[in-house]
Short mmCIF file of C-alpha atoms (C1' of nucleotides) in Angstrom, two decimals:
data_model
loop_
_atom_site.label_atom_id
_atom_site.label_comp_id
_atom_site.label_asym_id
_atom_site.label_seq_id
_atom_site.Cartn_x
_atom_site.Cartn_y
_atom_site.Cartn_z
CA MET Y 28 -10.15 6.25 44.34
CA GLN Y 29 -8.07 7.24 46.95
CA SER Y 30 -7.93 10.61 48.58
CA VAL Y 31 -5.00 13.09 47.73
CA ARG Y 32 -3.51 15.36 50.03
CA ASN Y 33 -1.20 17.88 48.02
CA ASP Y 34 1.35 19.47 49.93
CA ILE Y 35 1.26 22.69 48.58
CA HIS Y 36 4.19 24.04 50.94
CA THR Y 37 6.77 21.97 48.99
CA SER Y 38 7.31 20.98 45.42
CA SER Y 39 9.94 18.93 45.90
CA ILE Y 40 10.20 16.02 43.39
CA PRO Y 41 8.77 12.72 44.99
CA ALA Y 42 11.63 10.04 45.90
CA LEU Y 43 10.18 7.48 43.31
CA CYS Y 44 10.92 10.09 40.23
CA GLN Y 45 14.19 11.29 42.07
CA SER Y 46 15.89 8.00 41.23
CA CYS Y 47 14.01 7.35 38.09
CA GLU Y 48 16.29 7.27 34.79
CA SER Y 49 13.22 8.68 32.92
CA ARG Y 50 12.65 11.60 34.97
CA HIS Y 51 14.30 13.63 32.45
CA GLN Y 52 13.17 11.42 29.43
CA GLY Y 53 10.12 10.99 27.50
CA ILE Y 54 6.67 12.59 29.06
CA CYS Y 55 7.97 13.12 32.56
CA ALA Y 56 10.55 16.03 31.02
CA ALA Y 57 7.51 17.85 30.38
CA LEU Y 58 6.79 18.31 34.07
CA ASN Y 59 7.20 20.48 36.91
CA ALA Y 60 8.04 19.27 40.28
CA GLN Y 61 4.22 20.12 41.06
CA GLN Y 62 2.89 18.17 38.86
CA LEU Y 63 5.26 15.26 38.87
CA SER Y 64 4.47 15.30 42.85
CA ALA Y 65 1.00 15.14 42.08
CA LEU Y 66 0.95 12.56 39.49
CA SER Y 67 3.43 10.57 41.19
CA LYS Y 68 0.56 9.83 43.71
CA HIS Y 69 -0.70 7.74 41.36
CA THR Y 70 2.13 5.99 39.89
CA ARG Y 71 3.49 2.76 41.12
CA ARG Y 72 6.40 0.92 39.42
CA VAL Y 73 6.05 -2.93 38.09
CA HIS Y 74 8.05 -5.37 36.88
CA HIS Y 75 7.16 -7.68 34.22
CA HIS Y 76 8.77 -10.74 33.07
CA ALA Y 77 9.35 -11.64 29.29
CA GLY Y 78 6.09 -13.00 27.50
CA ASP Y 79 3.47 -11.34 30.17
CA GLN Y 80 0.35 -9.47 28.62
CA LEU Y 81 0.49 -6.05 29.29
CA LEU Y 82 -2.79 -5.13 27.20
CA ALA Y 83 -5.16 -7.22 25.28
CA ASP Y 84 -6.64 -6.13 21.92
CA ALA Y 85 -10.05 -4.67 22.39
CA GLU Y 86 -9.59 -4.59 26.04
CA PRO Y 87 -10.33 -1.52 27.84
CA ILE Y 88 -7.05 0.64 28.63
CA THR Y 89 -7.15 1.77 32.44
CA SER Y 90 -3.65 2.65 32.56
CA TYR Y 91 -0.79 4.11 30.36
CA GLY Y 92 2.74 3.14 30.76
CA ASN Y 93 6.00 4.35 30.76
CA VAL Y 94 8.54 2.26 29.70
CA LEU Y 95 11.45 2.25 32.05
CA HIS Y 96 13.69 -0.83 30.69
CA GLY Y 97 13.16 -3.30 28.63
CA VAL Y 98 11.24 -3.93 25.27
CA VAL Y 99 7.55 -3.97 24.97
CA LYS Y 100 6.22 -5.47 21.74
CA LEU Y 101 2.55 -4.58 20.13
CA SER Y 102 1.19 -7.03 17.95
CA LYS Y 103 -2.10 -7.56 16.18
CA ILE Y 104 -3.74 -11.07 15.43
CA LEU Y 105 -6.01 -12.15 12.95
CA GLU Y 106 -8.96 -14.82 13.61
CA ASP Y 107 -7.03 -17.92 12.57
CA GLY Y 108 -3.77 -17.02 14.62
CA ARG Y 109 -1.70 -15.13 12.12
CA GLN Y 110 0.04 -12.54 14.11
CA GLN Y 111 2.00 -9.40 13.08
CA VAL Y 112 4.08 -7.23 15.12
CA VAL Y 113 2.85 -4.00 14.37
CA GLY Y 114 5.80 -1.81 16.63
CA LEU Y 115 8.35 -2.30 19.45
CA GLN Y 116 8.64 0.14 22.39
CA PHE Y 117 11.98 1.22 23.94
CA ALA Y 118 12.43 3.26 27.23
CA PRO Y 119 10.99 6.02 27.75
CA ASP Y 120 8.29 5.54 25.50
CA LEU Y 121 4.50 6.00 26.51
CA LEU Y 122 2.55 2.89 26.17
CA GLY Y 123 -1.14 2.66 25.43
CA ARG Y 124 -2.95 4.72 22.88
CA LEU Y 125 -4.06 8.31 24.39
CA PHE Y 126 -7.80 9.12 24.24
CA ALA Y 127 -8.62 5.93 23.35
CA ASN Y 128 -11.04 3.64 25.39
CA GLU Y 129 -9.83 0.41 24.27
CA SER Y 130 -6.67 -1.08 22.96
CA ARG Y 131 -6.14 -1.69 19.38
CA VAL Y 132 -3.17 -3.86 19.82
CA THR Y 133 -1.97 -6.47 22.06
CA ALA Y 134 0.96 -5.45 24.07
CA GLU Y 135 3.57 -8.01 25.62
CA ALA Y 136 6.75 -7.81 27.40
CA ALA Y 137 9.36 -9.01 24.73
CA SER Y 138 12.17 -8.94 27.57
CA ASP Y 139 11.95 -8.37 31.25
CA VAL Y 140 10.60 -5.04 31.40
CA ASP Y 141 9.70 -2.24 34.28
CA ILE Y 142 7.04 -0.22 33.57
CA CYS Y 143 5.65 3.23 35.58
CA MET Y 144 2.11 2.62 35.39
CA ILE Y 145 -0.24 5.79 35.47
CA PRO Y 146 -3.79 5.42 35.53
CA LYS Y 147 -5.70 6.83 32.59
CA LEU Y 148 -7.69 9.58 33.86
CA ALA Y 149 -4.68 10.77 36.01
CA LEU Y 150 -2.44 11.57 32.55
CA GLU Y 151 -5.54 12.48 30.80
CA ALA Y 152 -6.29 15.27 33.14
CA LEU Y 153 -2.78 16.30 32.89
CA VAL Y 154 -2.76 16.46 29.40
CA ARG Y 155 -5.64 18.60 29.40
CA GLN Y 156 -4.03 21.04 31.68
CA ASN Y 157 -0.56 20.78 30.18
CA PRO Y 158 -0.12 21.35 26.08
CA GLU Y 159 3.52 20.80 26.46
CA LEU Y 160 2.67 17.40 27.71
CA GLU Y 161 0.47 16.79 24.79
CA HIS Y 162 2.89 17.96 22.35
CA ARG Y 163 5.58 15.54 23.96
CA VAL Y 164 3.02 12.62 23.25
CA MET Y 165 2.36 13.89 20.04
CA LEU Y 166 6.02 13.98 19.24
CA GLN Y 167 6.06 10.01 19.96
CA THR Y 168 2.91 9.41 17.89
CA LEU Y 169 4.82 11.00 14.88
CA ARG Y 170 8.23 9.45 15.37
CA GLU Y 171 5.80 5.81 15.71
CA LEU Y 172 4.03 6.93 12.72
CA ASP Y 173 7.24 7.48 11.18
CA GLU Y 174 8.20 4.02 12.30
CA ALA Y 175 5.28 2.34 11.19
CA ARG Y 176 5.64 3.96 7.44
CA ASP Y 177 9.19 2.62 7.14
CA TRP Y 178 8.17 -0.95 8.31
CA MET Y 179 5.48 -1.17 5.48
CA VAL Y 180 8.13 -0.52 3.02
CA THR Y 181 10.06 -3.46 4.37
CA LEU Y 182 6.88 -5.91 4.81
CA GLY Y 183 5.61 -4.90 1.40
CA ARG Y 184 8.69 -4.63 -0.83
CA LYS Y 185 11.74 -6.34 0.80
CA THR Y 186 13.25 -9.59 0.33
CA ALA Y 187 13.63 -12.30 3.37
CA ALA Y 188 17.08 -11.55 3.35
CA GLU Y 189 16.38 -7.93 3.38
CA LYS Y 190 13.79 -8.13 6.08
CA VAL Y 191 16.00 -9.82 8.51
CA ALA Y 192 19.32 -7.38 7.61
CA SER Y 193 16.68 -4.57 8.31
CA PHE Y 194 15.68 -5.93 11.53
CA LEU Y 195 19.14 -6.43 12.89
CA TYR Y 196 19.96 -2.88 11.68
CA LEU Y 197 16.95 -1.38 13.54
CA ILE Y 198 18.02 -2.94 16.64
CA ALA Y 199 21.39 -2.10 16.31
CA SER Y 200 20.82 1.47 15.32
CA HIS Y 201 18.53 1.56 18.97
CA ILE Y 202 21.50 0.17 20.75
CA ASP Y 203 24.41 1.73 18.94
CA PRO Y 204 26.65 4.05 20.72
CA GLY Y 205 28.31 4.99 17.75
CA GLY Y 206 30.87 2.39 17.96
CA GLU Y 207 32.64 0.51 15.10
CA VAL Y 208 31.65 -2.60 16.22
CA THR Y 209 27.91 -3.07 17.87
CA THR Y 210 26.83 -6.11 20.09
CA PHE Y 211 23.59 -6.58 21.36
CA ASP Y 212 20.83 -9.07 22.71
CA LEU Y 213 18.19 -9.47 20.50
CA PRO Y 214 14.89 -8.67 22.39
CA LEU Y 215 12.84 -10.94 20.34
CA SER Y 216 12.49 -14.71 19.70
CA ARG Y 217 13.09 -16.15 15.93
CA ALA Y 218 9.33 -16.89 16.38
CA ASP Y 219 8.69 -13.00 17.09
CA ILE Y 220 11.24 -11.80 14.95
CA GLY Y 221 9.23 -13.81 12.16
CA ASP Y 222 5.85 -12.29 13.28
CA PHE Y 223 7.76 -8.84 12.95
CA LEU Y 224 8.60 -9.59 9.18
CA GLY Y 225 6.28 -11.14 8.00
CA LEU Y 226 8.39 -14.56 7.56
CA THR Y 227 8.27 -18.36 9.15
CA ILE Y 228 10.79 -18.82 11.75
CA GLU Y 229 12.37 -20.91 9.69
CA THR Y 230 13.35 -18.47 7.13
CA VAL Y 231 14.35 -16.05 9.88
CA SER Y 232 16.99 -18.61 11.07
CA ARG Y 233 18.28 -19.48 7.30
CA GLN Y 234 18.72 -15.74 6.72
CA MET Y 235 20.62 -15.08 10.37
CA SER Y 236 22.97 -18.11 8.91
CA LYS Y 237 23.59 -17.00 5.99
CA LEU Y 238 24.71 -13.39 7.16
CA LYS Y 239 26.76 -15.55 9.46
CA ALA Y 240 28.26 -17.29 6.92
CA ASP Y 241 28.88 -14.31 4.88
CA ASN Y 242 30.36 -13.00 8.07
CA VAL Y 243 28.15 -9.56 8.37
CA ILE Y 244 27.43 -10.84 11.63
CA GLU Y 245 28.37 -13.44 14.60
CA ILE Y 246 25.95 -14.97 16.67
CA GLU Y 247 26.23 -16.19 20.11
CA ASN Y 248 24.00 -18.02 22.35
CA TYR Y 249 21.07 -17.68 20.06
CA ARG Y 250 20.42 -13.87 21.39
CA HIS Y 251 23.54 -12.46 21.33
CA VAL Y 252 24.82 -10.80 18.36
CA LEU Y 253 27.84 -9.18 17.13
CA VAL Y 254 28.12 -6.60 14.28
CA PRO Y 255 31.82 -6.26 12.93
CA ASP Y 256 30.65 -3.56 10.36
CA LEU Y 257 27.46 -1.91 10.30
CA ALA Y 258 27.93 -0.34 7.19
CA ARG Y 259 28.24 -3.92 5.89
CA LEU Y 260 24.98 -4.88 7.46
CA ARG Y 261 23.13 -1.33 6.38
CA VAL Y 262 23.97 -2.90 2.57
CA ARG Y 263 21.85 -5.68 2.91
CA CYS Y 264 18.98 -3.57 4.09
CA GLY Y 265 17.85 -3.06 0.18
CA MET U 4 0.26 35.64 -3.32
CA GLN U 5 -2.91 37.68 -3.57
CA SER U 6 -3.52 40.83 -1.16
CA VAL U 7 -6.27 40.37 1.32
CA ARG U 8 -8.19 43.19 2.94
CA ASN U 9 -9.27 42.11 6.25
CA ASP U 10 -11.96 43.79 7.74
CA ILE U 11 -10.92 43.91 11.49
CA HIS U 12 -14.43 45.40 12.63
CA THR U 13 -16.41 42.47 11.64
CA SER U 14 -15.02 38.88 12.95
CA SER U 15 -17.07 37.42 9.97
CA ILE U 16 -15.48 34.24 8.43
CA PRO U 17 -13.79 34.69 5.10
CA ALA U 18 -15.82 34.39 1.73
CA LEU U 19 -13.18 31.32 0.80
CA CYS U 20 -13.80 29.54 4.08
CA GLN U 21 -17.62 30.11 4.02
CA SER U 22 -17.96 28.09 1.06
CA CYS U 23 -15.51 25.58 1.83
CA GLU U 24 -16.69 22.30 2.53
CA SER U 25 -14.13 21.92 5.27
CA ARG U 26 -15.27 24.57 7.25
CA HIS U 27 -16.34 22.60 10.21
CA GLN U 28 -14.36 19.52 9.41
CA GLY U 29 -10.54 18.53 10.23
CA ILE U 30 -8.55 21.22 11.59
CA CYS U 31 -10.33 24.24 10.78
CA ALA U 32 -13.11 23.01 13.13
CA ALA U 33 -10.97 23.94 15.74
CA LEU U 34 -10.71 27.49 14.57
CA ASN U 35 -12.65 30.38 15.59
CA ALA U 36 -13.88 33.04 13.18
CA GLN U 37 -10.79 35.54 14.39
CA GLN U 38 -8.41 32.95 13.84
CA LEU U 39 -9.71 31.45 10.64
CA SER U 40 -9.59 34.98 9.27
CA ALA U 41 -5.87 35.47 9.87
CA LEU U 42 -5.02 32.39 8.73
CA SER U 43 -7.35 32.77 5.61
CA LYS U 44 -4.84 35.57 4.65
CA HIS U 45 -1.99 33.00 4.22
CA THR U 46 -3.93 30.30 2.53
CA ARG U 47 -4.90 29.74 -1.31
CA ARG U 48 -6.76 26.88 -2.76
CA VAL U 49 -4.92 24.85 -5.41
CA HIS U 50 -6.12 22.19 -7.81
CA HIS U 51 -3.89 19.55 -9.00
CA HIS U 52 -4.36 16.79 -11.50
CA ALA U 53 -4.34 12.93 -11.17
CA GLY U 54 -0.66 11.86 -10.86
CA ASP U 55 1.05 15.56 -10.14
CA GLN U 56 3.47 15.43 -7.05
CA LEU U 57 2.87 17.48 -4.08
CA LEU U 58 5.86 16.68 -1.62
CA ALA U 59 8.92 15.10 -2.37
CA ASP U 60 10.56 12.64 0.04
CA ALA U 61 13.41 14.33 1.49
CA GLU U 62 12.57 17.74 0.66
CA PRO U 63 11.99 20.87 2.72
CA ILE U 64 8.32 21.29 3.38
CA THR U 65 7.25 24.89 3.11
CA SER U 66 3.59 24.26 2.88
CA TYR U 67 0.85 22.01 4.88
CA GLY U 68 -2.23 21.40 2.90
CA ASN U 69 -5.62 20.49 3.70
CA VAL U 70 -6.93 17.95 1.57
CA LEU U 71 -10.46 19.53 0.31
CA HIS U 72 -11.47 17.04 -2.63
CA GLY U 73 -9.81 13.63 -3.86
CA VAL U 74 -7.45 11.43 -2.82
CA VAL U 75 -3.41 11.75 -1.84
CA LYS U 76 -1.20 9.02 -2.18
CA LEU U 77 1.46 8.89 0.43
CA SER U 78 4.87 6.44 -0.94
CA LYS U 79 8.24 5.88 -0.24
CA ILE U 80 10.52 4.43 -2.81
CA LEU U 81 13.94 2.15 -2.35
CA GLU U 82 17.20 3.00 -4.46
CA ASP U 83 16.33 0.51 -6.93
CA GLY U 84 12.47 1.99 -7.56
CA ARG U 85 10.81 -0.60 -5.52
CA GLN U 86 8.09 1.44 -4.38
CA GLN U 87 5.68 1.00 -1.17
CA VAL U 88 2.26 3.33 -0.67
CA VAL U 89 2.23 4.20 2.76
CA GLY U 90 -0.86 6.05 3.15
CA LEU U 91 -3.95 7.53 1.42
CA GLN U 92 -5.52 10.42 2.41
CA PHE U 93 -8.88 11.96 2.00
CA ALA U 94 -10.90 15.09 2.71
CA PRO U 95 -10.54 16.67 5.46
CA ASP U 96 -7.17 15.06 5.85
CA LEU U 97 -4.21 17.57 6.76
CA LEU U 98 -0.89 16.87 4.52
CA GLY U 99 2.39 17.01 5.47
CA ARG U 100 4.03 15.83 9.06
CA LEU U 101 3.41 18.81 11.71
CA PHE U 102 7.11 19.74 13.20
CA ALA U 103 9.20 17.80 10.45
CA ASN U 104 11.42 20.39 8.21
CA GLU U 105 11.46 17.85 5.19
CA SER U 106 8.98 15.39 3.81
CA ARG U 107 9.76 11.65 5.16
CA VAL U 108 7.18 10.30 2.21
CA THR U 109 6.50 11.09 -1.33
CA ALA U 110 2.94 12.61 -1.67
CA GLU U 111 1.07 12.25 -5.12
CA ALA U 112 -2.42 13.67 -6.17
CA ALA U 113 -4.11 10.13 -6.72
CA SER U 114 -7.17 11.49 -8.52
CA ASP U 115 -7.79 15.15 -8.96
CA VAL U 116 -7.50 16.95 -5.94
CA ASP U 117 -8.34 20.35 -4.30
CA ILE U 118 -5.97 21.48 -1.58
CA CYS U 119 -6.06 24.59 0.66
CA MET U 120 -2.17 25.25 1.34
CA ILE U 121 -1.20 26.73 4.34
CA PRO U 122 2.55 28.15 4.95
CA LYS U 123 4.53 25.81 7.27
CA LEU U 124 5.01 28.93 9.94
CA ALA U 125 1.70 30.01 9.74
CA LEU U 126 0.00 27.08 11.07
CA GLU U 127 3.15 26.41 13.41
CA ALA U 128 2.27 29.74 15.07
CA LEU U 129 -1.45 28.82 15.35
CA VAL U 130 -0.58 25.22 16.94
CA ARG U 131 1.65 27.17 19.04
CA GLN U 132 -1.02 29.43 20.48
CA ASN U 133 -3.96 27.36 20.09
CA PRO U 134 -3.85 23.75 22.23
CA GLU U 135 -7.06 22.83 20.84
CA LEU U 136 -5.64 22.65 17.30
CA GLU U 137 -2.75 20.55 17.75
CA HIS U 138 -5.17 18.39 19.68
CA ARG U 139 -7.16 17.80 16.73
CA VAL U 140 -3.96 17.30 14.59
CA MET U 141 -2.95 14.94 17.30
CA LEU U 142 -6.18 13.10 16.62
CA GLN U 143 -5.59 12.67 12.82
CA THR U 144 -1.92 11.48 13.47
CA LEU U 145 -3.31 8.72 15.88
CA ARG U 146 -6.00 7.46 13.26
CA GLU U 147 -3.24 7.22 10.61
CA LEU U 148 -1.10 5.16 13.09
CA ASP U 149 -4.01 2.92 13.81
CA GLU U 150 -4.43 2.63 9.97
CA ALA U 151 -0.69 2.25 9.31
CA ARG U 152 -0.71 -0.59 11.87
CA ASP U 153 -3.74 -2.16 10.43
CA TRP U 154 -2.08 -2.02 7.18
CA MET U 155 1.40 -3.89 8.42
CA VAL U 156 -0.89 -6.77 9.17
CA THR U 157 -2.39 -7.11 5.86
CA LEU U 158 1.40 -6.38 4.45
CA GLY U 159 2.62 -9.06 6.58
CA ARG U 160 0.43 -11.43 6.86
CA LYS U 161 -2.42 -11.75 4.22
CA THR U 162 -2.64 -13.71 1.23
CA ALA U 163 -2.99 -11.72 -2.09
CA ALA U 164 -6.70 -12.68 -2.70
CA GLU U 165 -7.04 -11.59 1.29
CA LYS U 166 -4.83 -8.43 0.41
CA VAL U 167 -7.28 -7.13 -2.57
CA ALA U 168 -10.02 -7.90 -0.70
CA SER U 169 -8.74 -5.58 2.23
CA PHE U 170 -8.10 -2.96 -0.09
CA LEU U 171 -11.52 -3.00 -1.88
CA TYR U 172 -13.05 -3.26 1.71
CA LEU U 173 -10.96 -0.14 2.71
CA ILE U 174 -11.90 1.84 0.03
CA ALA U 175 -15.89 0.94 -0.19
CA SER U 176 -15.45 1.59 3.71
CA HIS U 177 -14.65 5.31 3.08
CA ILE U 178 -17.20 5.79 0.69
CA ASP U 179 -19.89 4.16 2.13
CA PRO U 180 -23.22 5.72 3.05
CA GLY U 181 -24.56 2.78 4.86
CA GLY U 182 -26.88 0.86 2.05
CA GLU U 183 -26.73 -2.52 0.96
CA VAL U 184 -25.20 -2.05 -2.43
CA THR U 185 -22.15 -0.21 -2.70
CA THR U 186 -20.92 1.52 -5.70
CA PHE U 187 -17.43 3.44 -5.92
CA ASP U 188 -14.52 4.74 -8.22
CA LEU U 189 -10.90 3.17 -7.22
CA PRO U 190 -8.86 5.99 -6.67
CA LEU U 191 -5.71 4.14 -7.46
CA SER U 192 -4.32 2.32 -10.84
CA ARG U 193 -3.93 -1.48 -10.57
CA ALA U 194 -0.22 -0.22 -10.10
CA ASP U 195 -0.43 1.85 -7.46
CA ILE U 196 -3.00 -0.76 -5.97
CA GLY U 197 0.01 -3.19 -6.07
CA ASP U 198 2.31 -0.85 -4.65
CA PHE U 199 -0.17 -0.13 -1.80
CA LEU U 200 -0.70 -3.88 -1.07
CA GLY U 201 2.89 -5.39 -2.06
CA LEU U 202 1.79 -6.88 -4.89
CA THR U 203 2.53 -6.69 -8.97
CA ILE U 204 0.21 -5.35 -11.19
CA GLU U 205 -0.81 -9.07 -12.45
CA THR U 206 -1.42 -10.61 -9.14
CA VAL U 207 -3.64 -7.58 -8.14
CA SER U 208 -5.35 -8.23 -11.84
CA ARG U 209 -5.92 -11.91 -11.36
CA GLN U 210 -7.51 -11.19 -7.91
CA MET U 211 -10.21 -8.83 -8.89
CA SER U 212 -10.73 -10.72 -11.71
CA LYS U 213 -11.27 -13.82 -9.40
CA LEU U 214 -13.19 -11.49 -7.07
CA LYS U 215 -15.44 -10.82 -10.31
CA ALA U 216 -15.76 -14.60 -11.35
CA ASP U 217 -16.82 -15.32 -7.67
CA ASN U 218 -19.49 -12.57 -7.60
CA VAL U 219 -18.28 -10.78 -4.93
CA ILE U 220 -17.73 -7.44 -7.01
CA GLU U 221 -18.65 -6.30 -10.54
CA ILE U 222 -16.17 -4.24 -12.54
CA GLU U 223 -16.99 -1.80 -15.08
CA ASN U 224 -14.63 0.73 -16.90
CA TYR U 225 -11.51 -0.79 -14.64
CA ARG U 226 -11.94 1.93 -12.16
CA HIS U 227 -15.57 1.63 -11.23
CA VAL U 228 -16.50 -1.00 -8.75
CA LEU U 229 -19.67 -2.56 -7.44
CA VAL U 230 -20.36 -4.64 -4.34
CA PRO U 231 -23.38 -6.22 -3.85
CA ASP U 232 -22.80 -7.37 -0.40
CA LEU U 233 -20.37 -5.81 1.98
CA ALA U 234 -20.27 -8.70 4.35
CA ARG U 235 -19.46 -10.97 1.42
CA LEU U 236 -16.50 -9.23 0.77
CA ARG U 237 -15.82 -8.35 4.09
CA VAL U 238 -15.34 -12.41 4.66
CA ARG U 239 -12.54 -12.33 2.19
CA CYS U 240 -10.54 -9.97 4.17
CA GLY U 241 -8.94 -12.71 6.26
"C1'" DC L 16 21.01 -36.66 33.07
"C1'" DG L 17 16.38 -36.26 31.33
"C1'" DT L 18 13.09 -33.07 29.14
"C1'" DG L 19 11.10 -29.40 26.62
"C1'" DA L 20 11.34 -25.34 24.36
"C1'" DG L 21 14.01 -22.61 21.06
"C1'" DA L 22 16.76 -22.88 16.80
"C1'" DT L 23 18.90 -25.02 13.04
"C1'" DT L 24 18.85 -27.62 8.46
"C1'" DG L 25 16.88 -30.35 4.92
"C1'" DA L 26 13.38 -31.75 1.18
"C1'" DT L 27 9.71 -30.62 -0.96
"C1'" DT L 28 5.90 -27.86 -2.33
"C1'" DG L 29 3.21 -23.92 -4.01
"C1'" DG L 30 1.95 -18.74 -4.25
"C1'" DG L 31 3.12 -14.81 -6.29
"C1'" DA L 32 6.59 -13.05 -9.53
"C1'" DT L 33 8.20 -12.76 -13.94
"C1'" DC L 34 8.43 -12.99 -18.85
"C1'" DA L 35 5.20 -12.31 -22.60
"C1'" DA L 36 1.42 -11.80 -25.29
"C1'" DG L 37 -2.95 -9.90 -26.48
"C1'" DG L 38 -7.92 -6.89 -24.99
"C1'" DA L 39 -10.05 -2.55 -23.85
"C1'" DT L 40 -10.15 2.30 -23.86
"C1'" DA L 41 -9.70 7.17 -24.48
"C1'" DG L 42 -7.05 10.84 -26.78
"C1'" DT L 43 -5.44 12.54 -31.24
"C1'" DG L 44 -5.58 14.02 -36.06
"C1'" DG L 45 -6.92 12.96 -40.62
"C1'" DC G 14 -16.58 9.10 -38.20
"C1'" DC G 15 -12.80 5.90 -38.27
"C1'" DA G 16 -8.07 4.85 -38.11
"C1'" DC G 17 -3.90 5.09 -35.15
"C1'" DT G 18 -1.63 5.32 -30.80
"C1'" DA G 19 -0.61 5.29 -26.22
"C1'" DT G 20 -1.80 3.29 -21.71
"C1'" DC G 21 -3.80 0.73 -19.11
"C1'" DC G 22 -5.69 -3.85 -18.18
"C1'" DT G 23 -6.04 -8.85 -18.51
"C1'" DT G 24 -4.85 -13.16 -19.18
"C1'" DG G 25 -1.42 -17.15 -19.97
"C1'" DA G 26 3.15 -19.69 -19.08
"C1'" DT G 27 6.97 -20.69 -16.39
"C1'" DC G 28 10.07 -19.86 -12.58
"C1'" DC G 29 11.72 -18.88 -8.04
"C1'" DC G 30 11.72 -17.52 -3.24
"C1'" DA G 31 9.76 -18.31 0.95
"C1'" DA G 32 5.89 -21.94 3.03
"C1'" DT G 33 5.29 -26.05 4.88
"C1'" DC G 34 6.75 -30.38 6.57
"C1'" DA G 35 9.87 -32.94 8.91
"C1'" DA G 36 14.03 -34.17 11.86
"C1'" DT G 37 17.69 -33.05 14.58
"C1'" DC G 38 20.46 -29.98 17.55
"C1'" DT G 39 21.30 -26.72 21.44
"C1'" DC G 40 20.82 -25.39 25.69
"C1'" DA G 41 18.44 -24.11 29.80
"C1'" DC G 42 16.79 -26.37 33.92
"C1'" DG G 43 14.48 -29.58 36.99
#
DNA sequence: CGTGAGATTGATTGGGATCAAGGATAGTGG
DNA sequence: CCACTATCCTTGATCCCAATCAATCTCACG
């Protein structure tokens, strides 16, 4: 661990944070200039390419990560290789389970991502002295729990067609600027979508083709989707 | 609501709490005698019979509840009636999503339950002035999130046989005193188990019969189950 | 252009849903 | 104590949706 000189005469915001798109979002919004300054001495911004593994299941966690850009995929794998995606994280979500010594999921960059790495002990110390920060993380955790439970309904009780519509609606909602027509890039491959929905690649592909044939969506380049009318997609979600 | 005289000269623990089996568990463990005393003015212990509804989806929350005894079932229902159980709560879990104004799930007593009702505002005030309390709730929420994600794997990727084995293993683990042979009462009907596993009643029944035929479990009275060897059940979980 | 990864489409199979009938158990009232 | 009933559960027969197996297509990239 490096020695840290803390300049108590200025509480200016660190350059790294000043230009950071998450400065006023997520956990950083709960920090004052001085805390931000102290924390930023330990953080570093890293870039990962799609497919890179960020956390391995059952491996020790040494850092938390603040997702700045891109999408991170959380998944669990059974011994025989069956995989289930259990969550997606978008900016400015915090990556890594607070207070846990080892990860309970595998985290992979679903797209190219930028992440602000925060050493485990640095963040936990800050949490202890700043209840507002824990409160922020608490709110994110509650939201993730809500999302997980919503998804359990999709996994347990919806048909393949409803599952695929629900996934597209989920992504569209995350992107949606509110306009009538919505376009977006899928952050996941067909294989990952299948692992998210508990379906095979083939079934995902067939249902997407069906939605296209029914003019609910348009597809260009596999990854780019256009939804002319979100409400018409919505009613397919079951 | 009954009037309660509080002896301000002592910070003795309220009688109601003194005999409470959750006094040193769950959120109450984070409270000192004085806080407990203040809180207990607003709480009351209630009993509900199996099947009683405790919270309705999309209805305002006016009270949190500390589960003291029994099992509470959290579920979500699609418009057309399809139902998915999204969580089970055992003592000493806190019932009701902190900071939310309305429930996002339906909560029902799965068995007969005893619950200590805590008015929403009373608990939230206490949370604000007691970070340790929020920390406790945070830990429960993180655990629920872990459980939800584990269950997503079961829902999305396991076969009917593995799902039923996983459910029995889940219940057995919650009861397990550590002995070799485990016996317990199922807290859910076949219909509820189906709604938990994303299966029909018939499939649940068939898989239970199969486990019985394979001598993995013994069944008496529909509800009472005996597991001679937990490890043999475990390997059926996929 | 050739290659390979990812996606689509088609044919067939199978696991779990659905439809249907009957058995076990607890509660009720005679 | 014994029908009577309602509820819950089990078991069987059949059907259908999604998995599997297999072939082809698309496109990015060397």
